[in-house]
Structures are given as C-alpha cells and as structure tokens.
Short mmCIF file of C-alpha atoms in Angstrom, two decimals:
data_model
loop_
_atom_site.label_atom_id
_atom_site.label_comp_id
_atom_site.label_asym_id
_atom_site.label_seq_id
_atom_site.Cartn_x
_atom_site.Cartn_y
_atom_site.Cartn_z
CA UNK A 1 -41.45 -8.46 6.32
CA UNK A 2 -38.24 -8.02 7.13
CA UNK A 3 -34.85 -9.65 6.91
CA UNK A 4 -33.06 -11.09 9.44
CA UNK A 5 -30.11 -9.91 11.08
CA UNK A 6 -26.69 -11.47 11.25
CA UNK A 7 -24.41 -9.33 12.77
CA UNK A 8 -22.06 -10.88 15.06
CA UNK A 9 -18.66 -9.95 16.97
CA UNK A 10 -15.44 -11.05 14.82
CA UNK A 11 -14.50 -13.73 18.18
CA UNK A 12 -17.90 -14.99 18.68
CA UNK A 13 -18.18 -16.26 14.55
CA UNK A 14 -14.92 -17.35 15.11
CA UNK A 15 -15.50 -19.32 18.28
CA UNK A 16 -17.45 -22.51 16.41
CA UNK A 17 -14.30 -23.27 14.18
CA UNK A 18 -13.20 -26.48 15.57
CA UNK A 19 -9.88 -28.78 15.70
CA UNK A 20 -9.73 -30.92 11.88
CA UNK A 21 -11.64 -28.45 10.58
CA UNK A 22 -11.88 -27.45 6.72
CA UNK A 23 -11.28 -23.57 6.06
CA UNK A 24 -12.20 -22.21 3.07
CA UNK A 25 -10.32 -18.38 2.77
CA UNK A 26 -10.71 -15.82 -0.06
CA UNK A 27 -8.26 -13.34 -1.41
CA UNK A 28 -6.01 -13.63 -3.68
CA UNK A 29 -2.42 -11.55 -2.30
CA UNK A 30 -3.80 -8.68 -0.02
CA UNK A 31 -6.75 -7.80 -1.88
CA UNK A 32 -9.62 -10.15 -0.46
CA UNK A 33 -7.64 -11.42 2.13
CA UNK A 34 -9.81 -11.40 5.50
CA UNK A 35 -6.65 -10.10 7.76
CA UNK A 36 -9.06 -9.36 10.92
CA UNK A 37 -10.63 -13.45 11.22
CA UNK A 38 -7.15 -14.63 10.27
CA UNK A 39 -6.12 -13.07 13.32
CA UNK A 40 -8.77 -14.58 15.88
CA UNK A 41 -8.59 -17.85 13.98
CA UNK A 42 -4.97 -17.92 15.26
CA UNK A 43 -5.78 -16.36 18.55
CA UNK A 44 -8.50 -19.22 18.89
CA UNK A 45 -5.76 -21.66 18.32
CA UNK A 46 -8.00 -24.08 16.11
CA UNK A 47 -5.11 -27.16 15.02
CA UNK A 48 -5.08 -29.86 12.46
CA UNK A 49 -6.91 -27.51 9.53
CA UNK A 50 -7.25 -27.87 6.00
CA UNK A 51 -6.95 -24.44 4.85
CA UNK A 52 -8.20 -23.93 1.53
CA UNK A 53 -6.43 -20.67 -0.48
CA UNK A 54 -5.63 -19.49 -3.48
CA UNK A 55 -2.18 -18.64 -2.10
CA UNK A 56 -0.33 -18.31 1.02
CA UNK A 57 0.23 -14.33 0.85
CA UNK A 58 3.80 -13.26 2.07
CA UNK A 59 5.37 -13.72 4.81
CA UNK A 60 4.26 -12.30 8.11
CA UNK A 61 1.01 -11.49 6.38
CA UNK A 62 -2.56 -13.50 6.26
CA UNK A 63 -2.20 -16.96 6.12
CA UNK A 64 1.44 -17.15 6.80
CA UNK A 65 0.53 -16.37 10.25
CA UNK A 66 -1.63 -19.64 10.85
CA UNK A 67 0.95 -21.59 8.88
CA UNK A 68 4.29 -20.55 11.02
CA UNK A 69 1.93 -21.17 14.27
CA UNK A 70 1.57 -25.20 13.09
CA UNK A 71 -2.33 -24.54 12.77
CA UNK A 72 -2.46 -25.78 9.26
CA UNK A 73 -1.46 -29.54 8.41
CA UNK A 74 -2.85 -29.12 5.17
CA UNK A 75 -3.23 -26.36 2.15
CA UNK A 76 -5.13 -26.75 -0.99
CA UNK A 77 -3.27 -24.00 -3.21
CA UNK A 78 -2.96 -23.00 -6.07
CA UNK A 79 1.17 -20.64 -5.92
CA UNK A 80 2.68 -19.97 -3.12
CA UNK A 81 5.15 -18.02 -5.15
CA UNK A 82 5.70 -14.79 -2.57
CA UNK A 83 5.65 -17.02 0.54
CA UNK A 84 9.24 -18.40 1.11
CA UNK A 85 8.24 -19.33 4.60
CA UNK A 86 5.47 -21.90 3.17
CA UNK A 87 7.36 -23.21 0.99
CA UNK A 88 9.83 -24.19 3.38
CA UNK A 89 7.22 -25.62 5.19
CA UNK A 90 5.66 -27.89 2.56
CA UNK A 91 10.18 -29.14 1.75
CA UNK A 92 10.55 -29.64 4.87
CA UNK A 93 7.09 -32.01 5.34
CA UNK A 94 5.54 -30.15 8.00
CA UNK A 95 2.71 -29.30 6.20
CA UNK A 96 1.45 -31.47 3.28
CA UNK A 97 0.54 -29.17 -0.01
CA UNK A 98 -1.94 -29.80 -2.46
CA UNK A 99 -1.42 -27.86 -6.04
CA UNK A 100 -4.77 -27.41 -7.83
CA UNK A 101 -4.77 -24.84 -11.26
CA UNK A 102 -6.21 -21.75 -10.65
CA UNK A 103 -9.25 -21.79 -12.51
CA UNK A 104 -10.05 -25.52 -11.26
CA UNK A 105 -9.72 -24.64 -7.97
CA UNK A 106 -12.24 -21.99 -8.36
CA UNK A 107 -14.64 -24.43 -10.70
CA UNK A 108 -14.32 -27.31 -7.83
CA UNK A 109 -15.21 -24.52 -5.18
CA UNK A 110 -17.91 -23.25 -7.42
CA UNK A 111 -19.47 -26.74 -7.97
CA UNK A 112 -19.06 -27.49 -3.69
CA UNK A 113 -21.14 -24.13 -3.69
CA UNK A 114 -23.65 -25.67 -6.16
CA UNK A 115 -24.56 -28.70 -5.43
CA UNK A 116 -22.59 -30.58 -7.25
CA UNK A 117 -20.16 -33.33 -7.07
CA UNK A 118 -17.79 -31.73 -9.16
CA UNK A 119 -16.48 -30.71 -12.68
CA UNK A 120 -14.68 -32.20 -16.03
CA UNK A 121 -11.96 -30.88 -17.88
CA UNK A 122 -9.07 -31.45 -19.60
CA UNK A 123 -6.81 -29.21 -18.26
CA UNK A 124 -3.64 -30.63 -17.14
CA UNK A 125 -4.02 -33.64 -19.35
CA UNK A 126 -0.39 -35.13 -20.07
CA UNK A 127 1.12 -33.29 -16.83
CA UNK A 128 1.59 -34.48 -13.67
CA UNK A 129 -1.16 -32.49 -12.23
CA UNK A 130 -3.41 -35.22 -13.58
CA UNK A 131 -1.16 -38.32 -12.01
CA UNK A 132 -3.93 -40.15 -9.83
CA UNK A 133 -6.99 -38.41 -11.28
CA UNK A 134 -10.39 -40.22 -13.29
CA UNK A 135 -10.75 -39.59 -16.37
CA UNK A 136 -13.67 -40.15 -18.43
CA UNK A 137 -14.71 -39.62 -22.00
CA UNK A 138 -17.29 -36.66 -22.56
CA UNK A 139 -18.36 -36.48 -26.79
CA UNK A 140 -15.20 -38.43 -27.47
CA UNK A 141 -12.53 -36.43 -25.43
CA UNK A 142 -10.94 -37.85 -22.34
CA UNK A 143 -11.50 -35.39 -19.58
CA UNK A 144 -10.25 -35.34 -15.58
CA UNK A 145 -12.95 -35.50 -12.80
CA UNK A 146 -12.35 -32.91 -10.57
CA UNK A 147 -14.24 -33.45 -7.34
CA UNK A 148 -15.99 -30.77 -5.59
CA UNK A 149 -14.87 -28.68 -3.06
CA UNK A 150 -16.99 -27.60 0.19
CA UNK A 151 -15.52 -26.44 3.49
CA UNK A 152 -17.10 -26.49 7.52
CA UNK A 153 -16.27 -22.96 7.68
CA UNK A 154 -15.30 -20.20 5.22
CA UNK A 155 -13.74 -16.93 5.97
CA UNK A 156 -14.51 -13.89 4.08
CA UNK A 157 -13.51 -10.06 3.70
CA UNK A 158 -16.02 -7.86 1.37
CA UNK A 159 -15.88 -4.19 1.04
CA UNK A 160 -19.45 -3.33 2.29
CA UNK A 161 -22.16 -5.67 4.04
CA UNK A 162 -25.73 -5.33 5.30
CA UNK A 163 -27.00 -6.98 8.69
CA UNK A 164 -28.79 -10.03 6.20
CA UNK A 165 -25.03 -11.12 4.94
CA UNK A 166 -25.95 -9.40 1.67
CA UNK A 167 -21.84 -8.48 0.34
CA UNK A 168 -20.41 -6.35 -2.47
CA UNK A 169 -16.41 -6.58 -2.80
CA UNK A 170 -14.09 -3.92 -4.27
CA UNK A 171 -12.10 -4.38 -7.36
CA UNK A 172 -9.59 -7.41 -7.37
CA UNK A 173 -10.48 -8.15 -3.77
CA UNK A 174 -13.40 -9.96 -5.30
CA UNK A 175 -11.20 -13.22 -6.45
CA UNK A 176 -12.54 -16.47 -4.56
CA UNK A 177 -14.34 -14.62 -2.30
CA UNK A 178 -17.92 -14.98 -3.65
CA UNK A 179 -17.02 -18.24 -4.96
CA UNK A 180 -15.93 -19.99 -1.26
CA UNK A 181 -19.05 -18.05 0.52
CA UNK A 182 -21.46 -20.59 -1.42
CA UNK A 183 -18.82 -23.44 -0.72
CA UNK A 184 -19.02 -23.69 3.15
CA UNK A 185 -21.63 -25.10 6.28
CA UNK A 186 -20.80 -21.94 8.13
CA UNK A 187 -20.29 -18.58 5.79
CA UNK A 188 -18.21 -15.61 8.23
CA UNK A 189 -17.67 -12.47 6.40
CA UNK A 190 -16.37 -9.59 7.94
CA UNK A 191 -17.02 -6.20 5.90
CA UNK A 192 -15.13 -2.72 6.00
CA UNK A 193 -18.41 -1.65 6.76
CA UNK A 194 -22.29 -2.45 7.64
CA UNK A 195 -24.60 -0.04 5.93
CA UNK A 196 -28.75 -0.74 6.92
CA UNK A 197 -30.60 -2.95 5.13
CA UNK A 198 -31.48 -1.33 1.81
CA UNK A 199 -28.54 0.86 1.56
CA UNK A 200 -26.68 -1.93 -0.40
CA UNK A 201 -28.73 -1.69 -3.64
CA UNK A 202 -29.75 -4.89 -4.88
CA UNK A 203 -28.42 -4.32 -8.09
CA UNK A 204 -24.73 -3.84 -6.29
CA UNK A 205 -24.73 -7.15 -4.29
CA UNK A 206 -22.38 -9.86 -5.51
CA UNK A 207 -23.40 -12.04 -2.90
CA UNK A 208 -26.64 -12.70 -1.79
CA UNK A 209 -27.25 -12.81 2.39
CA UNK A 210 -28.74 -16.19 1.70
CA UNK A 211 -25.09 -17.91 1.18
CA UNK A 212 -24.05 -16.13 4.36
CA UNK A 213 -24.31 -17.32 8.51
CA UNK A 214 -22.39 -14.05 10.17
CA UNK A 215 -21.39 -10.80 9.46
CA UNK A 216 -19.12 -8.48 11.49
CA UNK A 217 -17.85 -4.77 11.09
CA UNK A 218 -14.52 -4.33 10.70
CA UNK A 219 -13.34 -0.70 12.85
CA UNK A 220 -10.36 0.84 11.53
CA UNK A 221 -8.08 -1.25 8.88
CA UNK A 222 -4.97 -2.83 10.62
CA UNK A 223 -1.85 -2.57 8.26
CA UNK A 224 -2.08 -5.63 6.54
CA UNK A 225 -4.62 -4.57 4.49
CA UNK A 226 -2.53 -1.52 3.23
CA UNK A 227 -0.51 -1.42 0.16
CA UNK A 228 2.45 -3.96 0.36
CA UNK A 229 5.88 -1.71 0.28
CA UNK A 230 8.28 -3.35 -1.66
CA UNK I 1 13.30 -8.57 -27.36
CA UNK I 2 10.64 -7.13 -24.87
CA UNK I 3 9.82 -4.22 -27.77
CA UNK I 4 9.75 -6.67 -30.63
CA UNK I 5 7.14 -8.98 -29.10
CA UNK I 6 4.81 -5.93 -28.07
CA UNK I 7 4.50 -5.95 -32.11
CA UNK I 8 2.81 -9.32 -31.73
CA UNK I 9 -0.42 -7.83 -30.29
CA UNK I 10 -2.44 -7.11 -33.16
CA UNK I 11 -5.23 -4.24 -32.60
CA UNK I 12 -8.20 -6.12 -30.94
CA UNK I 13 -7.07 -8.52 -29.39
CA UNK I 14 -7.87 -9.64 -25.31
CA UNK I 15 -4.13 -10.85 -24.02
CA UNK I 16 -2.76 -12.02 -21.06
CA UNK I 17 0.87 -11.28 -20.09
CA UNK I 18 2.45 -13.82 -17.63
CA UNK I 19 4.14 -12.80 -14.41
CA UNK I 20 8.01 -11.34 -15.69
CA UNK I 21 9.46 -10.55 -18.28
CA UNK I 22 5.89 -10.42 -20.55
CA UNK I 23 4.44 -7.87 -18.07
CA UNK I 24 7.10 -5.19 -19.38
CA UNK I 25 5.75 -5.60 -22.76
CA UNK I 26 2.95 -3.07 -21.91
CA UNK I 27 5.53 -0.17 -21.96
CA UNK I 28 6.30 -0.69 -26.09
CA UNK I 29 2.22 -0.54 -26.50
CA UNK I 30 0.97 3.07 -27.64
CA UNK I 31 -1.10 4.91 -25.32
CA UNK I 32 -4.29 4.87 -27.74
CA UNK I 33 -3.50 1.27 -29.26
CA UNK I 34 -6.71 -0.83 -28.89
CA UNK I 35 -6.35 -3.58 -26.85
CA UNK I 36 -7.96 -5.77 -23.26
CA UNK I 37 -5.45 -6.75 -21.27
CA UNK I 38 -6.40 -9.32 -19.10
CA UNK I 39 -4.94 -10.75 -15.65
CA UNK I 40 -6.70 -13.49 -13.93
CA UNK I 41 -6.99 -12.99 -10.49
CA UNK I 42 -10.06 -10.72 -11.84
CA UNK I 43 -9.58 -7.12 -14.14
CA UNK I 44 -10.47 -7.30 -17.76
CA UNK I 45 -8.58 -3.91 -19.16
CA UNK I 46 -5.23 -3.02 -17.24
CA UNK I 47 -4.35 0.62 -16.76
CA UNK I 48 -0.70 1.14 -16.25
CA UNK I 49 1.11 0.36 -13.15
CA UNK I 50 1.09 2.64 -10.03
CA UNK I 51 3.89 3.43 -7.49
CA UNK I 52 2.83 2.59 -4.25
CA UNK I 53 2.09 6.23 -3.45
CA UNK I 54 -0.81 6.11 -6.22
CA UNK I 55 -2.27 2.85 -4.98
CA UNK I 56 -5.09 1.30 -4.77
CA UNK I 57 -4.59 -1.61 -1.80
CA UNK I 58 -7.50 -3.39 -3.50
CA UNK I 59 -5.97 -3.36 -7.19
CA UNK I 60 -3.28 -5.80 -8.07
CA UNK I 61 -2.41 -7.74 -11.30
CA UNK I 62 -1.55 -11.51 -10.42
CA UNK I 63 2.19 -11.05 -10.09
CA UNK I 64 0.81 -7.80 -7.43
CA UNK I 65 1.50 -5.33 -8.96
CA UNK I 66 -0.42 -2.11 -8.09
CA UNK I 67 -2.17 -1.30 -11.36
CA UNK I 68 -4.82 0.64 -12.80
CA UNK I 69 -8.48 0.85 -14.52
CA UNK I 70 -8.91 2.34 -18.03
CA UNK I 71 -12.99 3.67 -19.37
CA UNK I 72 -14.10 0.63 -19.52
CA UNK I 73 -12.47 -2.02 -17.46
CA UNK I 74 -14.15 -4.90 -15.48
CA UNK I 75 -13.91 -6.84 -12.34
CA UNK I 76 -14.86 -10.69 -11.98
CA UNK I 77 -14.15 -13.52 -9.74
CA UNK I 78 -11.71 -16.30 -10.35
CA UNK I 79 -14.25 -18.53 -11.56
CA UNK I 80 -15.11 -15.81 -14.59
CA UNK I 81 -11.80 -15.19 -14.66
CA UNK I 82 -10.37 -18.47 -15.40
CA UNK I 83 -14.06 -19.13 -18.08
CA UNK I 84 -12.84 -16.64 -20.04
CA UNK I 85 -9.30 -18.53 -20.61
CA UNK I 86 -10.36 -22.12 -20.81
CA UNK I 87 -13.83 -21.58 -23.21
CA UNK I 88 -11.21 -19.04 -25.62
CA UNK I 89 -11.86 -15.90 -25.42
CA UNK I 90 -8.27 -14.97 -25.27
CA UNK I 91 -6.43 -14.03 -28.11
CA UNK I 92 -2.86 -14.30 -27.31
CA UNK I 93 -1.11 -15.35 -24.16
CA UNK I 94 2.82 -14.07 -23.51
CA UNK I 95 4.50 -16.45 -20.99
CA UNK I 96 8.16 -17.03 -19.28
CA UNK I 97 9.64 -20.70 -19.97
CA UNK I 98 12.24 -23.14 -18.54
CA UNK I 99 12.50 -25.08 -21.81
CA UNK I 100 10.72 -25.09 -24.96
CA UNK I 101 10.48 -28.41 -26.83
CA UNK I 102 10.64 -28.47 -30.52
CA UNK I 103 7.06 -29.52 -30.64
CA UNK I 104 5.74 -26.70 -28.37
CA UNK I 105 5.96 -28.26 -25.46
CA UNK I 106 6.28 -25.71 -22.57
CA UNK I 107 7.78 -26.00 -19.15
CA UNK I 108 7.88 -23.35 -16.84
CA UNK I 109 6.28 -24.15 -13.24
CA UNK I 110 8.76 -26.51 -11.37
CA UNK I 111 12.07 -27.75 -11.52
CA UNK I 112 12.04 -30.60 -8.97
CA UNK I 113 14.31 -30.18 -6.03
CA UNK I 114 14.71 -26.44 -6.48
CA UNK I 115 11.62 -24.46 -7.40
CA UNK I 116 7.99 -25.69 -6.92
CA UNK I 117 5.92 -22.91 -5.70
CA UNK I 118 2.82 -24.35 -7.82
CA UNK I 119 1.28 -23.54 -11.44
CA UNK I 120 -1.56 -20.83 -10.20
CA UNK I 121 -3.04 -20.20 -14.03
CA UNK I 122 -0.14 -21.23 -15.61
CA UNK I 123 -1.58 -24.67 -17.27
CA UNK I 124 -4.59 -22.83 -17.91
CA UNK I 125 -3.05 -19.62 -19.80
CA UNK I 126 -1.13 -22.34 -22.31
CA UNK I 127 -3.46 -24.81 -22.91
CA UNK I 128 -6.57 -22.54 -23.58
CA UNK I 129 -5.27 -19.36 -24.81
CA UNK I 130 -5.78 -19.34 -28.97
CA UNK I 131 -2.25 -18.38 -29.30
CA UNK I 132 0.72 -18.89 -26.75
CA UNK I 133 4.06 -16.71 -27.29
CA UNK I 134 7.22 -16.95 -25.17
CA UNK I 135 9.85 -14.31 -23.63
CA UNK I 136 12.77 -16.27 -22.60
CA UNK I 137 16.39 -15.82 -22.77
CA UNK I 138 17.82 -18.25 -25.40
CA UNK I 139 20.40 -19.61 -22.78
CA UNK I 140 19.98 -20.36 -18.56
CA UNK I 141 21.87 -18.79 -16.33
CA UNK I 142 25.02 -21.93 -17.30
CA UNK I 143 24.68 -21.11 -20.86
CA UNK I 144 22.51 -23.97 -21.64
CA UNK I 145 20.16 -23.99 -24.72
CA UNK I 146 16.30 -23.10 -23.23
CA UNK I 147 15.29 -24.12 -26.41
CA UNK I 148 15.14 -28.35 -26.74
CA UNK I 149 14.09 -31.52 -28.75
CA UNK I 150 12.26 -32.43 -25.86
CA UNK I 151 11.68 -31.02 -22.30
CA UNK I 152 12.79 -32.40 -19.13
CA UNK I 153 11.23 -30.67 -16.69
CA UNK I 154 7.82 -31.29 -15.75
CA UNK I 155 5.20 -29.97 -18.25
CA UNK I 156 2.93 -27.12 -18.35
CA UNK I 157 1.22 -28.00 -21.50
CA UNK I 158 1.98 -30.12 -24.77
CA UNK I 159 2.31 -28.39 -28.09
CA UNK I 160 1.08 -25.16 -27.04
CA UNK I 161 3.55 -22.49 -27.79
CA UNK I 162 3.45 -21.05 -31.30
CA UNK I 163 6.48 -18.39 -31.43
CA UNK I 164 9.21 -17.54 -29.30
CA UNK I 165 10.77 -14.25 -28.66
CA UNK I 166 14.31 -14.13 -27.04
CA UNK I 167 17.41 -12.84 -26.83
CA UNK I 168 19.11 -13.66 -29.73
CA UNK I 169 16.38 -13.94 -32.01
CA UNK I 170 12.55 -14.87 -32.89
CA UNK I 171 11.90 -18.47 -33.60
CA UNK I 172 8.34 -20.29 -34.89
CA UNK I 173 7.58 -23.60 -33.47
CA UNK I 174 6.11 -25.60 -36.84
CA UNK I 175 5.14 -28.57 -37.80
CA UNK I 176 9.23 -29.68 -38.70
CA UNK I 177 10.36 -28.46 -35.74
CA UNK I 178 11.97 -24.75 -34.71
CA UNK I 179 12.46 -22.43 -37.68
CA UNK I 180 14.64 -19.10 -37.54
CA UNK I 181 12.53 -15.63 -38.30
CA UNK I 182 14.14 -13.08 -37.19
CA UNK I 183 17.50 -12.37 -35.73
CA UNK I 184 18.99 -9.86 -33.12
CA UNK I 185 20.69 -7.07 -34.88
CA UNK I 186 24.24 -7.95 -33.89
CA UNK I 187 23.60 -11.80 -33.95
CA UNK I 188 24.70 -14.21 -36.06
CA UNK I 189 22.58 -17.02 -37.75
CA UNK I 190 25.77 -19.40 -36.96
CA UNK I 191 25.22 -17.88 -33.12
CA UNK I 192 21.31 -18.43 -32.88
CA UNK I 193 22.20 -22.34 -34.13
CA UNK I 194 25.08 -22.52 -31.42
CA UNK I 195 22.61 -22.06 -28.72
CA UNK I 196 19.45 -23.84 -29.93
CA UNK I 197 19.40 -27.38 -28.49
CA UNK I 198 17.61 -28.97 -31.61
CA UNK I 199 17.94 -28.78 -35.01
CA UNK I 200 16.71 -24.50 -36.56
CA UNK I 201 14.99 -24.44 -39.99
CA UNK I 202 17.10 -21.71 -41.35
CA UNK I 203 15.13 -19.20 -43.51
CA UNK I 204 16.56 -19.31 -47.41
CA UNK I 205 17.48 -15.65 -47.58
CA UNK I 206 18.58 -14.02 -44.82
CA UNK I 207 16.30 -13.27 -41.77
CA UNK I 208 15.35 -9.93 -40.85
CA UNK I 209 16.86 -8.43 -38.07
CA UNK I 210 15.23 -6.54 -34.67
#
C-alpha cells in the first residue's frame, strides 16, 4: 500500500476558493502566517470573505494585504493590536469585526475540527464579550455557549510536509495552524519543504495527512516571512 | 516598580507576563532562578529576548518579540496554550491596566471611541490565572487616579486582581477595599492617598519602602 499523493501548485489549490467564502488562516504575527497563498488568494481576487485569524499581522504584511484590497467584509479576530490599517477599517465600517478571546477562538475552531457543535465556558462572564450569547447551567455554574467554528477553505503554512498532507510546524509558527487544518471542507497547506513519504517520522507529525486536501512546496522564502525590523 | 514586582515570582512557579510594562520584569529575575515562563501564542519556558540579528523568524512571544528557548522549553498550539490558562495551571499572571476597581475589577482592553484593538488572551490571563498582579502607573497620562471605586471602562474580568505594583507604591486589593503595603522610597503616604481614587487602608506602622 501506499499513500496517496497531494501535491498541488500554490494557484491551482487556490483556484476553488470562491466569492462569500469562509477562510480559515493560521499564524499568529509572522510565525505561521501562510505569506505565499495570501498572495494568490489576493491575486485570485476572491470578494465578500469571512476571514477567520487570530490577528491581522501589520501592515503591508499577510492579511493586511487582502483587507486594504476590500476582499474581506468580515474578520473573526481575536487583536488586531499591530495593524493600524485594520483597525481603521473596522472605525470606519468597511469591514465588520468580530472579537472572540484567544483561547475560545481556538476551542470553537477545535470543536468545528471535531465534530462538534461547540464549547461551554465561562470566560467573559460579566463583560461585554458575552452581550448576546446562551448561557446555560453546567453542575450549577452558568456557562456561555460558544458555537463551533468550521470554514470552506483553510489556509496553512507548516515547516515541512510529505506528498499525503502529513505536516510538522516549527516553534511558535505552530499557533492555530493545526487547529484550523481539522476546521475546514478544503485543507491547503503550503510547506517550506516536501520531503518523500517516510522522511517525516511519524512520531514528528503534528498533523496527520488525513485532515489535509493539498499540499504545495514553497521555493525560496519571500521577505515576509523574515524577521520583522523594527 | 518593574524590580520590585520581579520579587513576586516565587521559585516554581509557571507565569505569564502581559504585553508592556510586565515583559521587562524578566531582566530583575536571576539567571539560575527557577521558573516557566509562559506566553500564549505557544512556548512554555522563555529564553531571553534576541536582537533581530540573533533571530529566529519563527520565535516570537505574543507582544513579537524575538525570544529564545532555555533546556527544556516547549511548543504547543493555541488550543494547549490557552488549556493551560483556563484549567489553572498558571501560577501568577502580571498584566497592564486602565483602571483597577477597589474590588479587583480590571480593565485594560478598550476604551470606547479611542482604543479597541480586541482582548487576544487578555480575559483569559485574568480570569483563570491563580493569581493576577498589576504594573500600572498610579496616575494616566492627565494625572487621573488608575486606581478606582469602580471601573468605567469596559471590563476584562471581575474581582480578579490581587496586588498592584506601581509607581508610587504597592497596594493589596482585600476584602475592605485597597490597602497600602509598601511605598516608593521618596513617596509619601499623604501622596499615595492623593492619587488613589477610593478610599487606602493605611498600614498602622509605617509601610516599608522600595
């Protein structure tokens, strides 16, 4: 037996992203932050997305690129602290900004990438992050339902991949990155590189192949993915 | 301020230093002290911080700052990340504040109008962490107290934060409301009281001074 094979160009993966589309991205700053299918997404031109992200990089970088060309009318976030241009964006109403805390974000994600409908916590309780929200009472505490989170398409950058979508991520590039690759209908992951099958141990994957549809090789790094001078 | 809260981290401990004025608390800790550090967009033990020369593009804390590993670090995802906070396994959390009530209420994500870039782990880091310290200045940038009956910005968390370091002096939040520890060396009790905006428990000898 062998595994099947899922290499594909960075355009052609690309290519089935659609108008209204849901995006699920990983990275959290640079590190995780697919640069390369940001890119074609905006050279594709794909309008009227929901871009899910932890945050909305810097500006001129990652997703600040898809957000200053008017792709995105909506971002689930969680800080867009370092991006003055989105934040501009979401005053000024021209795109519409949904705050989730960190670690729910990555719990609804994780339950979309489950199977489930979604999680309970309390977190946020008696702020205004739970305005709007059902509670119910688990063992006599009152906790928020948080629903689940799944996307038509997520976009993600590992550190080395094998032809079967198997991925292993580097350091803090990791972030949501495993997390949205269970979370989406179509899984695209471009990798720094593509070693044969059976040169990722199994032991070193972080991501099984299973959770992922296409896998491209990334050639040389553009500069975006280099360390931010500040 | 920044040297006398480093003395809150007790040998042992996992901690969590907000994005600011917290961070720099990791230059008054010894090189051998024992202690995780712990920043959530995924490291469990935080070397020190690199110059951009000594880099690694894939190794930020979540302010992004370039830092380092030490023997025994870990990586995780944000979903492992954000378990450890919320099921307690963190000791002590050291965060930045807009207002303090005199309860322990803590606000420090959004003031409407002006500054909403969103909470990231913010709600998270005060309402699960086992202990909750804040670095503030005592005053804003006007002179007003930081330090309130009750907040008026939006919330981060209710009753959360146990101590608070600033600069003027160190100040418990209990059960009666804010009491005086500790003052600046150079600052008067009659100074600290000026710029608290609710009533300070006053200790009955003289507080110690840092």
């Amino acid at each position: 037996m062998k595994l099947p094979n899922k290499e594909t160009t960075i355009e052609a993966a690309i290519a089935q992203i659609k108008d209204g589309d849901t995006v699920m991205i990983g990275g959290f700053g640079v590190p995780g932050t697919p640069m390369t299918l940001i890119h074609a997404l905006l050279a594709h031109g794909a309008r009227d997305l929901t871009v899910v992200k932890n945050d909305a990089n810097e500006p001129g970088m990652g997703i600040d690129h898809l957000l200053q060309s008017g792709q995105v009318a909506r971002l689930i976030t969680t800080h867009l602290g370092l991006n003055t241009h989105a934040i501009e964006l979401m005053n000024s109403g021209k795109i519409a900004v949904e705050f989730n805390a960190q670690g729910i974000l990555a719990e609804r994600i994780r339950a979309g990438g489950s199977g489930l409908g979604g999680v309970l916590s309390d977190i946020g309780i008696g702020t205004e992050l739970a305005e709007g929200k059902q509670i119910v009472e688990v063992a006599g505490k009152p906790h928020l339902v948080e629903p689940a989170l799944r996307a038509n398409v997520a976009l993600i950058h590992a550190d080395r991949a094998d032809g079967f979508g198997n991925l292993a991520y580097r350091a803090t590039a990791q972030n949501f990155n495993p997390l949205m690759a269970m979370a989406a209908d179509c899984v695209i992951a471009e990798a720094e590189q593509i070693v044969p099958l059976g040169d990722l141990s199994a032991n070193d994957v972080h991501t099984t192949g299973v959770f992922v549809d296409h896998v491209a090789a990334l050639g040389t790094l553009s500069k975006e993915y280099a360390v931010v001078q500040r | 301020m920044v040297a006398r809260a480093a003395r809150e981290i007790a040998p042992g401990m996992v901690v969590n230093l907000g994005i600011g004025l917290p961070t720099k608390v990791v230059n008054y800790l010894p090189a051998d002290f024992p202690v995780c550090l712990h920043t959530e967009n995924g490291l469990s033990g935080i070397g020190p911080t690199l110059s951009a020369e000594e880099a690694d593009r894939n190794l930020i804390d979540a302010g992004g700052a370039y830092v380092s590993t030490v023997p025994g670090s870990a990586f995780f995802d944000s979903a492992t990340s954000f378990a450890m906070v919320r099921s307690g396994r963190l000791d002590l959390t050291m965060l930045g504040a807009f207002e303090v009530s005199a309860t322990g209420d803590l606000a420090n994500w959004k003031i409407p109008g002006k500054f909403s870039p969103g909470v990231g782990g913010g709600i998270e880091l005060a309402q699960k962490a086992r202990r909750v310290v804040v670095l503030t200045t005592h005053t804003d940038r006007a002179g007003n107290p930081k330090l309130k009956e009750t907040c008026a910005l939006p919330l981060t968390a209710r009753a959360c934060v146990s101590r608070i370091f600033t600069d003027m002096a160190v100040i418990d939040v209990t059960p009666q409301g804010f009491a005086l520890v500790e003052t600046l060396e150079g600052v008067s009790v009659a100074e600290v009281v000026e710029a608290t905006g609710a009533p300070l428990i006053l200790p009955e000898t003289p507080p110690a001074q840092f």
